[in-house]
Amino acid sequence: MILIKIFVSFSYFCASKKRLRMKNIRNFCIIAHIDHGKSTLADRLLEFTRTVSEKDLQAQVLDDMDLERERGITIKSHAIQMQYEYKGETYILNLIDTPGHVDFSYEVSRSIAACEGALLIIDATQGIQAQTISNLYMAIEHDLEIIPVMNKMDMDNAMPDQVEDQIVELLGCKREEIIRASGKTGLGVQDILNAIVEKVPAPKGDPEAPLQCLIFDSVFNSFRGIIAYFKIVNGTIRTGDLVKFVATGKEYDADEIGILRLDMVPQKELSAGNVGYIISGIKTSREVKVGDTITHVSTPCKEAISGFEEVKPMLFAGVYPIETEDFEDLRASIEKLQLNDASLTFEPESSVALGFGFRCGFLGLLHMEIVQERLDREFNMNVITTIPNVSYKVITKKGEQIEVHNPSGLPDVATIETIEEPYIRASVITKTDYIGAIMTLCLGKRGELIRQDYVSGDRVELIYDMPLGEVVFDFYDKLKSISKGYASFDYHMNGYRPSKLIKLDILLNGEPVDALSSLIHFDNAYTLGRRICEKLKELIPRQQFDVAVQAAIGAKIIARETIKAVRKDVTAKCYGGDVSRKRKLLEKQKRGKKRMKQIGSVEVPQKAFLAVLRID
């Protein structure tokens, strides 16, 4: 009886200790528009809490990719644990830094799903902008505690009072709740840390319940296999436990678990509320799915964690290896990259001109560019990317329905009854000053205005039905330009509608280049065809023979440009004499050029493919 009492008391003591530990945990993320100073402010938080030593401290310390430093943008979310002393108690702060660019909004959604609070960073020189609103709404949907921070207060052109008015109007908070800070000088950093401890709720969960861990990220390590990052919602995980990944049904031993500092720090045990990593010798990328639930094999949880947002690719493009034999290497590279970038989707496809490759789904043109760059830098894969497009439904005259993913898969025109394209219900939130310009842009993209609602004093929401194919090219860039970066854009799929679509082919010396083909609305075909021809004329290197660049709809040529041959004066060696000598040499050259044109091939450089995407 005494032993039972001691055991019960010890169990209660352990449970109380774990609850106490949970009470001192704070999980939060940083959300903001691009270039509002998230990474710089994160550097100051790490410096103030002495998480990073002075010798390791550098600008954008959490941005560990060279590509992120070069471009000055965050591409991946990064998790790191800090310790902070407040009123005599030690608190564990788990920070997840997030990207700001709209193309990486999926990274933000994953971070938000693993947190209880968010720092909303707003640039004091620019005010509230596009992704500020979009990310804020995402955080509010997940019931996160929002801490407003006005950054860059050290700048001469800061407008604190005006920006404060915008924040109060957007959040409905009090002025004194807004923290004035500077990532450069460290102003307000202590106030931010105090606010995180005071306002962000401790994670809810039961350390004694069956294990439930949410995987919010994963990376590939060539020595240790796949490392999954997780947040423990319920239960406790220990080194050596036999665990199961619910979505795949695979079972593994937890060889190593730990917390995320600047490096990984192994731990013997992690309980509910903690953020950490697991290494279990997984070698195949298909066996780890971001958003999956980890549980124990012996005492599994009743259901997987729900409410995790699935990725919504905005555009699709073919990615092909330059050398055909590199196909399997490209597959392995994309699989490893997908672990690190869960918003990337892919499936195999083939092209007449380019051979075997993959049809990849991206969140936008910048995302596509970054993936291409990472394939080159991290995996040494040189690839060709086709013009991005969306999926279409083709109804044949026999009543069959075919889903077409790229223009080369389009059946014969004579057999097509109608082509249906995907439509989206788009929501644009902007200032009233930019309504006219945004309406003109949307109408130019074949948009139909559904309604117009005033959200607050000078903010309006425009609801449009638009073809997805019109949005994927340059809609974001133009929207941001004409609204000075303020407009917020979101969408959801809204079915398919019949459209007057045609296939636009690009021919080089009469040979179609299917990587440059596109399905396009009839009204835009002539203009786009002419612009593509002009752009290719600038970018394709001159050959020793004339190269005809043509745009065609079926058998009809609608635009043409000629890349003139590199010329050599073969008559230079003739000093006088009869004119027939010169004519003979010119005729000989003419025959050689003709033969070269028949057997010569024109290589399209990768920058030409990219330039076609950027045509304005």
XYZ file of C-alpha atoms in Angstrom:
616
model
C 0.000 0.000 0.000
C 2.849 2.386 0.947
C 4.633 1.526 -2.339
C 1.465 2.316 -4.336
C 1.165 5.715 -2.553
C 4.827 6.504 -3.258
C 4.365 5.532 -6.923
C 1.193 7.676 -7.258
C 2.956 10.620 -5.578
C 5.976 10.223 -7.873
C 3.719 10.047 -10.973
C 1.880 13.191 -9.824
C 5.226 14.957 -9.226
C 6.447 14.021 -12.760
C 3.156 15.164 -14.321
C 3.290 18.484 -12.392
C 6.889 19.009 -13.517
C 5.903 18.461 -17.146
C 2.922 20.823 -16.797
C 5.252 23.412 -15.219
C 7.617 22.952 -18.139
C 4.716 23.468 -20.596
C 3.647 26.608 -18.704
C 7.030 28.178 -19.539
C 7.024 27.343 -23.273
C 6.112 29.927 -25.912
C 5.838 28.979 -29.596
C 5.656 31.978 -31.924
C 6.392 32.954 -35.526
C 7.264 36.213 -37.263
C 4.981 37.265 -40.111
C 5.248 40.341 -42.332
C 5.409 41.658 -45.869
C 8.648 41.098 -47.794
C 11.545 43.377 -46.758
C 9.939 44.646 -43.539
C 12.914 43.490 -41.452
C 11.844 40.074 -40.064
C 15.257 38.402 -40.365
C 17.133 41.410 -38.915
C 14.761 41.546 -35.942
C 15.178 37.777 -35.465
C 18.973 38.365 -35.339
C 18.477 40.861 -32.484
C 16.238 38.431 -30.543
C 18.906 35.717 -30.833
C 21.610 38.192 -29.800
C 19.637 39.523 -26.796
C 18.854 36.011 -25.486
C 22.507 34.931 -26.094
C 21.291 32.034 -28.252
C 23.986 32.815 -30.824
C 27.525 33.668 -29.733
C 29.199 36.798 -31.115
C 31.536 34.798 -33.358
C 28.535 33.017 -34.989
C 26.463 36.181 -35.322
C 26.068 37.497 -38.865
C 23.370 39.300 -40.823
C 20.347 37.073 -41.558
C 21.745 34.350 -39.280
C 18.674 32.125 -39.813
C 18.902 32.390 -43.616
C 21.398 29.583 -44.150
C 21.180 29.439 -47.959
C 23.585 31.524 -50.063
C 20.635 32.232 -52.342
C 18.726 33.844 -49.444
C 21.662 36.105 -48.562
C 22.309 37.115 -52.182
C 18.701 38.073 -52.859
C 18.055 39.438 -49.356
C 14.874 37.356 -48.999
C 13.821 34.459 -46.775
C 12.903 31.398 -48.853
C 12.456 28.803 -46.100
C 10.983 29.053 -42.622
C 13.583 28.423 -39.895
C 12.981 27.165 -36.358
C 15.246 27.973 -33.405
C 14.880 27.719 -29.601
C 15.818 30.546 -27.211
C 15.871 30.812 -23.401
C 14.758 34.036 -21.691
C 14.804 35.000 -18.020
C 11.675 36.940 -16.971
C 10.717 37.798 -13.358
C 12.992 35.096 -11.945
C 11.692 32.320 -14.230
C 13.286 30.762 -17.320
C 11.081 30.611 -20.420
C 11.676 28.534 -23.561
C 10.850 30.538 -26.696
C 10.530 28.575 -29.954
C 10.817 31.020 -32.873
C 9.919 30.188 -36.462
C 11.096 32.888 -38.900
C 8.972 32.949 -42.076
C 9.307 34.247 -45.664
C 7.457 37.400 -46.722
C 7.113 36.939 -50.492
C 3.665 35.820 -51.696
C 5.242 32.866 -53.556
C 6.303 31.338 -50.235
C 2.995 31.762 -48.391
C 2.816 27.966 -47.904
C 5.926 28.175 -45.686
C 4.041 30.761 -43.606
C 0.959 28.525 -43.285
C 3.131 25.654 -41.996
C 4.796 27.895 -39.410
C 1.458 29.278 -38.233
C 0.078 25.737 -37.753
C 2.887 25.007 -35.249
C 2.506 28.205 -33.144
C 0.264 29.873 -30.553
C 1.361 33.445 -31.210
C 2.731 35.694 -33.951
C 4.811 38.867 -34.117
C 3.225 41.013 -36.836
C 6.099 43.169 -38.136
C 5.161 46.351 -39.986
C 7.687 48.699 -41.596
C 7.348 52.207 -40.095
C 8.473 53.694 -43.436
C 5.974 51.800 -45.643
C 2.993 50.882 -43.485
C 0.672 47.910 -43.964
C 1.178 46.123 -47.277
C -0.006 43.097 -49.245
C 1.310 40.111 -47.310
C 0.806 41.896 -43.980
C -2.954 41.528 -44.409
C -2.838 38.097 -46.066
C -0.579 36.577 -43.372
C -2.516 38.295 -40.595
C -5.797 36.733 -41.755
C -4.056 33.341 -41.875
C -2.851 33.806 -38.275
C -6.304 34.950 -37.071
C -7.907 31.849 -38.667
C -5.589 29.720 -36.475
C -6.532 31.773 -33.350
C -2.975 33.029 -32.839
C -2.243 35.825 -30.351
C -1.059 38.790 -32.456
C 1.660 41.132 -31.122
C 1.961 44.209 -33.407
C 5.529 45.522 -33.849
C 6.421 48.682 -35.762
C 9.947 48.083 -37.110
C 12.610 50.391 -38.642
C 11.919 53.220 -36.167
C 15.551 54.381 -36.599
C 14.899 55.431 -40.216
C 14.676 59.151 -41.018
C 11.584 58.627 -43.204
C 9.637 56.625 -40.555
C 5.953 57.630 -40.198
C 5.079 56.219 -36.732
C 1.799 58.078 -36.182
C 0.344 57.307 -39.623
C 1.400 53.642 -39.463
C 0.004 53.353 -35.918
C -3.363 54.598 -37.243
C -3.283 51.861 -39.919
C -2.438 49.147 -37.349
C -5.180 50.284 -34.948
C -7.698 50.269 -37.822
C -6.566 46.827 -39.028
C -6.301 45.049 -35.658
C -8.610 47.099 -33.455
C -5.889 47.193 -30.777
C -4.872 50.069 -28.488
C -2.002 52.368 -29.452
C -0.007 51.469 -26.346
C -0.065 47.777 -27.376
C 2.006 48.532 -30.496
C 5.728 48.009 -29.823
C 8.117 50.454 -31.486
C 11.305 48.652 -32.495
C 14.371 48.667 -34.720
C 16.069 45.498 -35.940
C 19.208 47.499 -36.712
C 19.732 49.258 -33.356
C 17.987 46.761 -31.031
C 15.333 49.286 -29.887
C 12.299 47.573 -28.348
C 13.759 44.024 -28.418
C 13.299 43.541 -24.648
C 9.701 44.827 -24.890
C 9.044 42.253 -27.638
C 10.430 39.390 -25.527
C 8.396 40.525 -22.491
C 5.237 40.734 -24.641
C 5.849 37.191 -25.983
C 6.053 35.820 -22.422
C 3.044 37.806 -21.176
C 0.662 37.588 -24.156
C 1.410 34.405 -26.112
C -0.440 31.525 -24.422
C 1.465 28.428 -23.334
C 0.801 25.422 -25.594
C -2.183 23.251 -24.638
C -1.767 19.516 -24.498
C -1.438 16.544 -22.179
C 2.063 15.061 -21.704
C 0.462 11.800 -20.490
C -1.878 11.371 -23.489
C -1.011 9.204 -26.533
C 1.690 10.832 -28.668
C 0.608 13.317 -31.362
C 3.337 15.251 -33.222
C 2.733 17.546 -36.199
C 5.488 17.489 -38.846
C 5.859 21.073 -40.075
C 9.112 20.741 -42.039
C 11.784 18.268 -43.135
C 15.299 18.390 -44.582
C 17.556 15.862 -46.272
C 20.980 15.107 -44.817
C 23.256 12.983 -47.004
C 24.777 11.268 -43.920
C 21.776 10.859 -41.610
C 18.850 10.599 -44.036
C 15.672 12.607 -43.644
C 15.321 14.829 -40.570
C 11.718 15.737 -39.694
C 10.883 18.851 -37.629
C 7.803 18.530 -35.432
C 5.697 20.168 -32.748
C 4.402 17.854 -29.988
C 0.674 18.495 -29.520
C 0.099 15.681 -26.969
C 2.189 13.016 -25.275
C 5.911 12.478 -24.723
C 8.563 11.055 -27.072
C 11.836 9.462 -25.934
C 14.994 8.381 -27.742
C 14.603 4.784 -28.952
C 10.762 4.830 -29.048
C 9.072 2.898 -31.868
C 6.968 5.480 -33.710
C 4.592 5.477 -36.678
C 3.965 8.116 -39.359
C 0.151 8.025 -39.667
C -0.261 9.103 -43.343
C 2.254 6.587 -44.725
C 1.742 3.895 -42.061
C 5.528 3.369 -41.824
C 7.169 2.482 -38.490
C 10.605 3.656 -37.316
C 12.838 3.784 -34.263
C 13.475 7.307 -32.937
C 17.283 7.019 -33.173
C 17.715 10.649 -32.107
C 15.385 13.394 -30.958
C 16.313 16.894 -29.884
C 15.708 20.626 -29.939
C 16.637 23.140 -32.628
C 19.257 25.702 -31.689
C 21.662 27.080 -34.315
C 22.683 23.401 -34.503
C 20.624 20.371 -33.485
C 20.916 19.542 -29.748
C 20.008 15.903 -28.861
C 17.645 15.253 -25.916
C 16.550 12.059 -24.158
C 12.910 13.149 -23.910
C 10.535 15.809 -25.304
C 6.972 16.349 -24.113
C 3.823 18.219 -25.222
C 4.317 21.822 -26.336
C 7.931 21.391 -27.459
C 9.308 21.909 -30.950
C 12.084 19.538 -32.027
C 13.466 17.126 -34.616
C 13.571 13.359 -35.135
C 16.182 11.288 -36.972
C 15.101 7.727 -37.707
C 17.223 6.668 -40.667
C 14.549 7.403 -43.311
C 16.125 7.340 -46.755
C 13.110 7.732 -49.087
C 11.493 11.151 -49.397
C 8.035 9.658 -50.104
C 7.927 8.297 -46.550
C 7.810 11.765 -44.940
C 4.904 14.078 -45.618
C 4.752 17.584 -44.214
C 1.521 17.872 -42.195
C 1.655 14.186 -41.179
C 1.213 13.015 -37.567
C 3.800 10.990 -35.607
C 2.480 8.641 -32.902
C 3.620 5.627 -30.861
C 3.130 2.147 -32.305
C 2.213 0.653 -28.897
C -0.282 3.384 -27.834
C -1.344 5.207 -31.013
C -3.469 8.362 -30.974
C -7.103 7.983 -32.064
C -6.859 10.407 -34.988
C -4.303 12.435 -36.938
C -3.928 16.180 -36.356
C -6.345 18.033 -38.653
C -6.543 21.568 -39.974
C -3.210 21.589 -41.778
C -3.407 23.574 -45.030
C -2.678 21.665 -48.229
C -0.492 23.256 -50.885
C -2.238 25.045 -53.788
C 0.087 25.259 -56.824
C -0.529 28.428 -58.845
C 1.186 27.364 -62.044
C 2.717 24.324 -63.705
C 5.784 24.016 -65.920
C 7.829 21.201 -67.425
C 11.335 20.723 -65.992
C 13.659 18.672 -68.239
C 17.312 17.637 -67.922
C 19.596 19.030 -70.648
C 21.118 15.531 -71.054
C 18.503 12.748 -71.364
C 20.557 10.301 -69.294
C 20.268 12.676 -66.288
C 16.519 11.928 -65.912
C 16.869 9.652 -62.845
C 19.339 12.070 -61.225
C 16.803 14.863 -61.756
C 14.064 12.738 -60.153
C 16.237 12.116 -57.066
C 17.155 15.826 -56.887
C 13.528 16.999 -57.069
C 12.498 14.449 -54.415
C 15.190 15.743 -52.042
C 14.272 19.335 -52.824
C 10.584 18.589 -52.145
C 11.542 17.541 -48.596
C 12.983 20.993 -48.068
C 10.200 22.734 -49.999
C 6.837 21.044 -49.427
C 5.035 23.492 -51.748
C 6.769 21.912 -54.772
C 4.708 19.192 -56.499
C 5.818 17.068 -59.475
C 4.854 14.190 -61.753
C 6.641 12.622 -64.773
C 5.882 13.804 -68.327
C 7.529 13.670 -71.760
C 8.114 16.175 -74.564
C 8.831 15.611 -78.265
C 11.702 18.116 -78.294
C 13.011 17.700 -74.762
C 12.472 14.003 -73.956
C 11.557 12.813 -70.451
C 11.131 15.249 -67.592
C 8.686 16.341 -64.886
C 5.633 18.555 -64.726
C 6.121 20.613 -61.568
C 3.632 22.745 -59.659
C 4.839 26.078 -58.244
C 3.334 28.879 -56.162
C 4.526 31.594 -58.544
C 7.249 32.696 -60.958
C 9.726 33.589 -58.189
C 9.184 30.158 -56.615
C 9.852 28.557 -60.000
C 13.036 30.610 -60.449
C 14.276 29.696 -56.948
C 13.634 25.957 -57.513
C 15.575 26.132 -60.788
C 18.451 27.942 -59.079
C 18.514 25.455 -56.185
C 18.559 22.469 -58.562
C 21.620 24.012 -60.200
C 23.472 25.010 -57.001
C 22.617 22.217 -54.582
C 22.366 19.241 -56.954
C 24.428 20.422 -59.958
C 21.441 19.818 -62.278
C 21.194 21.951 -65.421
C 17.554 21.977 -66.498
C 15.312 23.523 -69.148
C 11.977 24.927 -67.948
C 9.012 25.263 -70.305
C 6.486 28.102 -70.384
C 4.225 27.736 -67.311
C 0.554 26.894 -67.799
C -2.494 25.508 -66.012
C -4.597 22.349 -66.547
C -7.391 22.488 -69.139
C -10.370 20.227 -69.876
C -10.953 19.344 -73.514
C -14.407 18.080 -74.610
C -14.169 16.129 -77.885
C -16.916 15.870 -80.512
C -17.517 12.302 -79.299
C -18.319 13.685 -75.838
C -15.091 12.468 -74.214
C -13.434 14.631 -71.585
C -9.607 14.845 -71.637
C -7.473 16.685 -69.084
C -4.613 18.507 -70.812
C -1.600 19.561 -68.730
C 0.537 21.024 -71.513
C -0.067 22.213 -75.098
C 1.650 19.178 -76.668
C -1.069 16.952 -75.155
C -3.838 18.799 -77.032
C -5.734 16.476 -79.427
C -6.254 17.317 -83.116
C -8.172 20.603 -83.519
C -10.725 18.904 -85.805
C -11.810 16.574 -82.956
C -12.264 19.314 -80.299
C -15.739 20.540 -79.396
C -14.790 22.947 -76.579
C -11.839 23.726 -74.305
C -12.605 24.642 -70.688
C -10.147 26.577 -68.549
C -9.993 26.839 -64.733
C -11.434 29.978 -63.135
C -10.668 31.420 -59.724
C -12.680 33.623 -57.357
C -10.077 36.297 -56.583
C -10.138 38.741 -53.676
C -8.048 41.921 -53.917
C -7.831 44.182 -50.838
C -6.399 47.616 -51.572
C -6.563 51.333 -50.819
C -9.299 53.311 -52.561
C -6.591 55.342 -54.401
C -5.707 52.329 -56.566
C -9.203 51.011 -57.436
C -9.184 52.372 -61.014
C -5.760 50.978 -61.934
C -6.519 47.548 -60.379
C -9.890 47.320 -62.153
C -8.155 48.088 -65.470
C -5.590 45.360 -64.757
C -8.266 42.772 -63.862
C -10.376 43.596 -66.931
C -7.261 43.249 -69.095
C -6.868 39.743 -67.614
C -10.468 38.889 -68.640
C -11.749 39.326 -65.087
C -15.440 39.830 -64.205
C -16.234 42.072 -61.236
C -18.557 40.225 -58.842
C -18.770 42.787 -56.031
C -16.979 45.619 -54.280
C -17.017 45.910 -50.466
C -15.562 48.663 -48.274
C -13.638 46.964 -45.459
C -12.845 50.197 -43.573
C -12.306 53.914 -44.216
C -9.902 53.793 -47.159
C -9.673 50.030 -47.772
C -11.804 48.207 -50.292
C -12.174 44.541 -51.272
C -12.722 43.735 -54.946
C -14.079 40.263 -55.778
C -13.364 39.037 -59.322
C -13.862 35.850 -61.320
C -10.710 35.403 -63.422
C -9.091 32.704 -65.575
C -6.208 31.103 -63.640
C -4.108 31.052 -66.834
C -4.139 34.868 -66.927
C -2.964 35.163 -63.323
C 0.095 32.885 -63.444
C 2.316 35.070 -65.641
C 2.769 38.590 -64.377
C -0.412 39.416 -62.458
C 1.304 39.578 -59.028
C 4.116 41.791 -60.285
C 1.744 44.218 -62.009
C -0.644 44.272 -59.041
C 2.191 45.131 -56.663
C 3.580 47.796 -59.019
C 0.348 49.696 -59.593
C -0.665 49.523 -55.903
C 2.847 50.416 -54.633
C 3.015 47.032 -52.881
C -0.136 47.532 -50.826
C -2.700 45.293 -52.553
C -3.371 41.880 -51.007
C -4.385 39.038 -53.314
C -5.948 35.702 -52.452
C -7.980 33.199 -54.432
C -9.793 29.867 -54.456
C -10.720 27.643 -57.383
C -14.138 28.319 -58.900
C -14.702 25.572 -61.479
C -14.121 25.452 -65.257
C -15.659 27.529 -68.059
C -15.588 27.150 -71.876
C -13.176 29.610 -73.523
C -11.935 30.439 -77.018
C -8.461 28.973 -76.525
C -5.944 28.126 -79.232
C -2.509 26.541 -79.340
C 0.286 28.989 -80.169
C 3.353 27.241 -81.630
C 6.855 28.720 -81.921
C 8.905 27.434 -84.885
C 12.679 27.659 -85.414
C 13.564 27.022 -89.066
C 10.189 25.392 -89.526
C 10.626 22.997 -86.575
C 8.192 23.468 -83.630
C 9.771 23.960 -80.186
C 7.125 22.381 -77.968
C 8.754 23.781 -74.824
C 7.738 27.265 -76.036
C 4.188 26.289 -77.093
C 1.298 27.660 -75.071
C -2.492 27.518 -74.862
C -3.733 31.071 -75.022
C -6.950 33.020 -75.524
C -7.571 33.857 -79.186
C -7.665 37.640 -78.545
C -4.111 37.645 -77.111
C -2.456 35.232 -79.574
C -1.253 37.693 -82.252
C 0.241 40.145 -79.764
C 1.991 37.440 -77.703
C 3.262 35.597 -80.796
C 4.881 38.757 -82.165
C 6.477 39.641 -78.807
C 7.899 36.128 -78.332
C 9.457 36.214 -81.810
C 11.034 39.611 -81.131
C 12.418 38.448 -77.774
C 13.865 35.217 -79.206
C 15.540 37.193 -82.001
C 17.417 39.180 -79.324
C 18.465 36.161 -77.249
C 19.219 33.265 -79.625
C 22.885 33.446 -80.719
C 23.533 34.105 -84.434
C 24.408 31.011 -86.476
C 26.324 30.695 -89.769
C 22.971 30.578 -91.555
C 19.737 32.575 -91.374
C 17.326 31.349 -88.661
C 13.586 31.949 -89.116
C 11.672 32.474 -85.838
C 7.927 32.091 -86.415
C 4.736 32.052 -84.368
C 1.956 29.864 -85.782
C -1.650 28.951 -85.075
C -2.102 25.585 -86.759
C -0.737 25.991 -90.305
C -1.082 29.791 -90.280
C 2.050 31.861 -89.558
C 1.058 34.965 -87.578
C 4.483 36.495 -86.849
C 8.065 36.129 -88.102
C 11.529 37.424 -87.278
C 14.821 36.447 -88.958
C 18.109 36.036 -87.098
C 20.684 37.040 -89.697
C 23.686 34.789 -90.341
C 27.182 35.563 -89.129
C 28.786 36.803 -92.353
C 32.302 36.252 -93.627
C 33.729 38.125 -96.617
C 35.025 35.221 -98.737
C 35.988 37.591 -101.586
C 38.495 39.523 -99.449
C 41.416 37.531 -100.883
C 40.536 38.507 -104.506
C 42.634 41.511 -105.589
C 41.221 42.510 -108.944
C 40.813 40.026 -111.788
C 37.599 38.943 -113.483
C 34.292 39.364 -111.556
C 33.433 35.695 -112.235
C 36.087 34.681 -109.662
C 34.191 36.556 -106.923
C 30.846 35.187 -108.108
C 32.203 31.648 -108.010
C 33.337 32.057 -104.389
C 29.960 33.564 -103.366
C 28.058 30.693 -105.006
C 30.252 28.166 -103.202
C 29.528 29.909 -99.896
C 25.796 29.992 -100.670
C 25.707 26.202 -101.243
C 27.618 25.605 -97.997
C 25.167 27.780 -96.038
C 22.214 25.935 -97.571
C 23.680 22.534 -96.628
C 24.493 23.804 -93.103
C 20.921 25.023 -92.668
C 19.592 21.568 -93.563
C 21.761 19.676 -91.069
C 22.459 22.423 -88.483
C 20.470 22.686 -85.237
C 19.586 25.832 -83.295
C 20.137 25.663 -79.541
C 17.784 27.803 -77.463
C 19.625 29.106 -74.362
C 17.920 28.776 -70.970
C 17.794 32.582 -70.569
C 15.582 32.698 -73.684
C 13.030 30.388 -72.039
C 13.085 32.560 -68.902
C 12.809 35.787 -70.904
C 9.663 34.515 -72.636
C 8.061 34.154 -69.197
C 8.914 37.759 -68.372
C 7.507 39.258 -71.578
C 5.505 42.386 -70.782
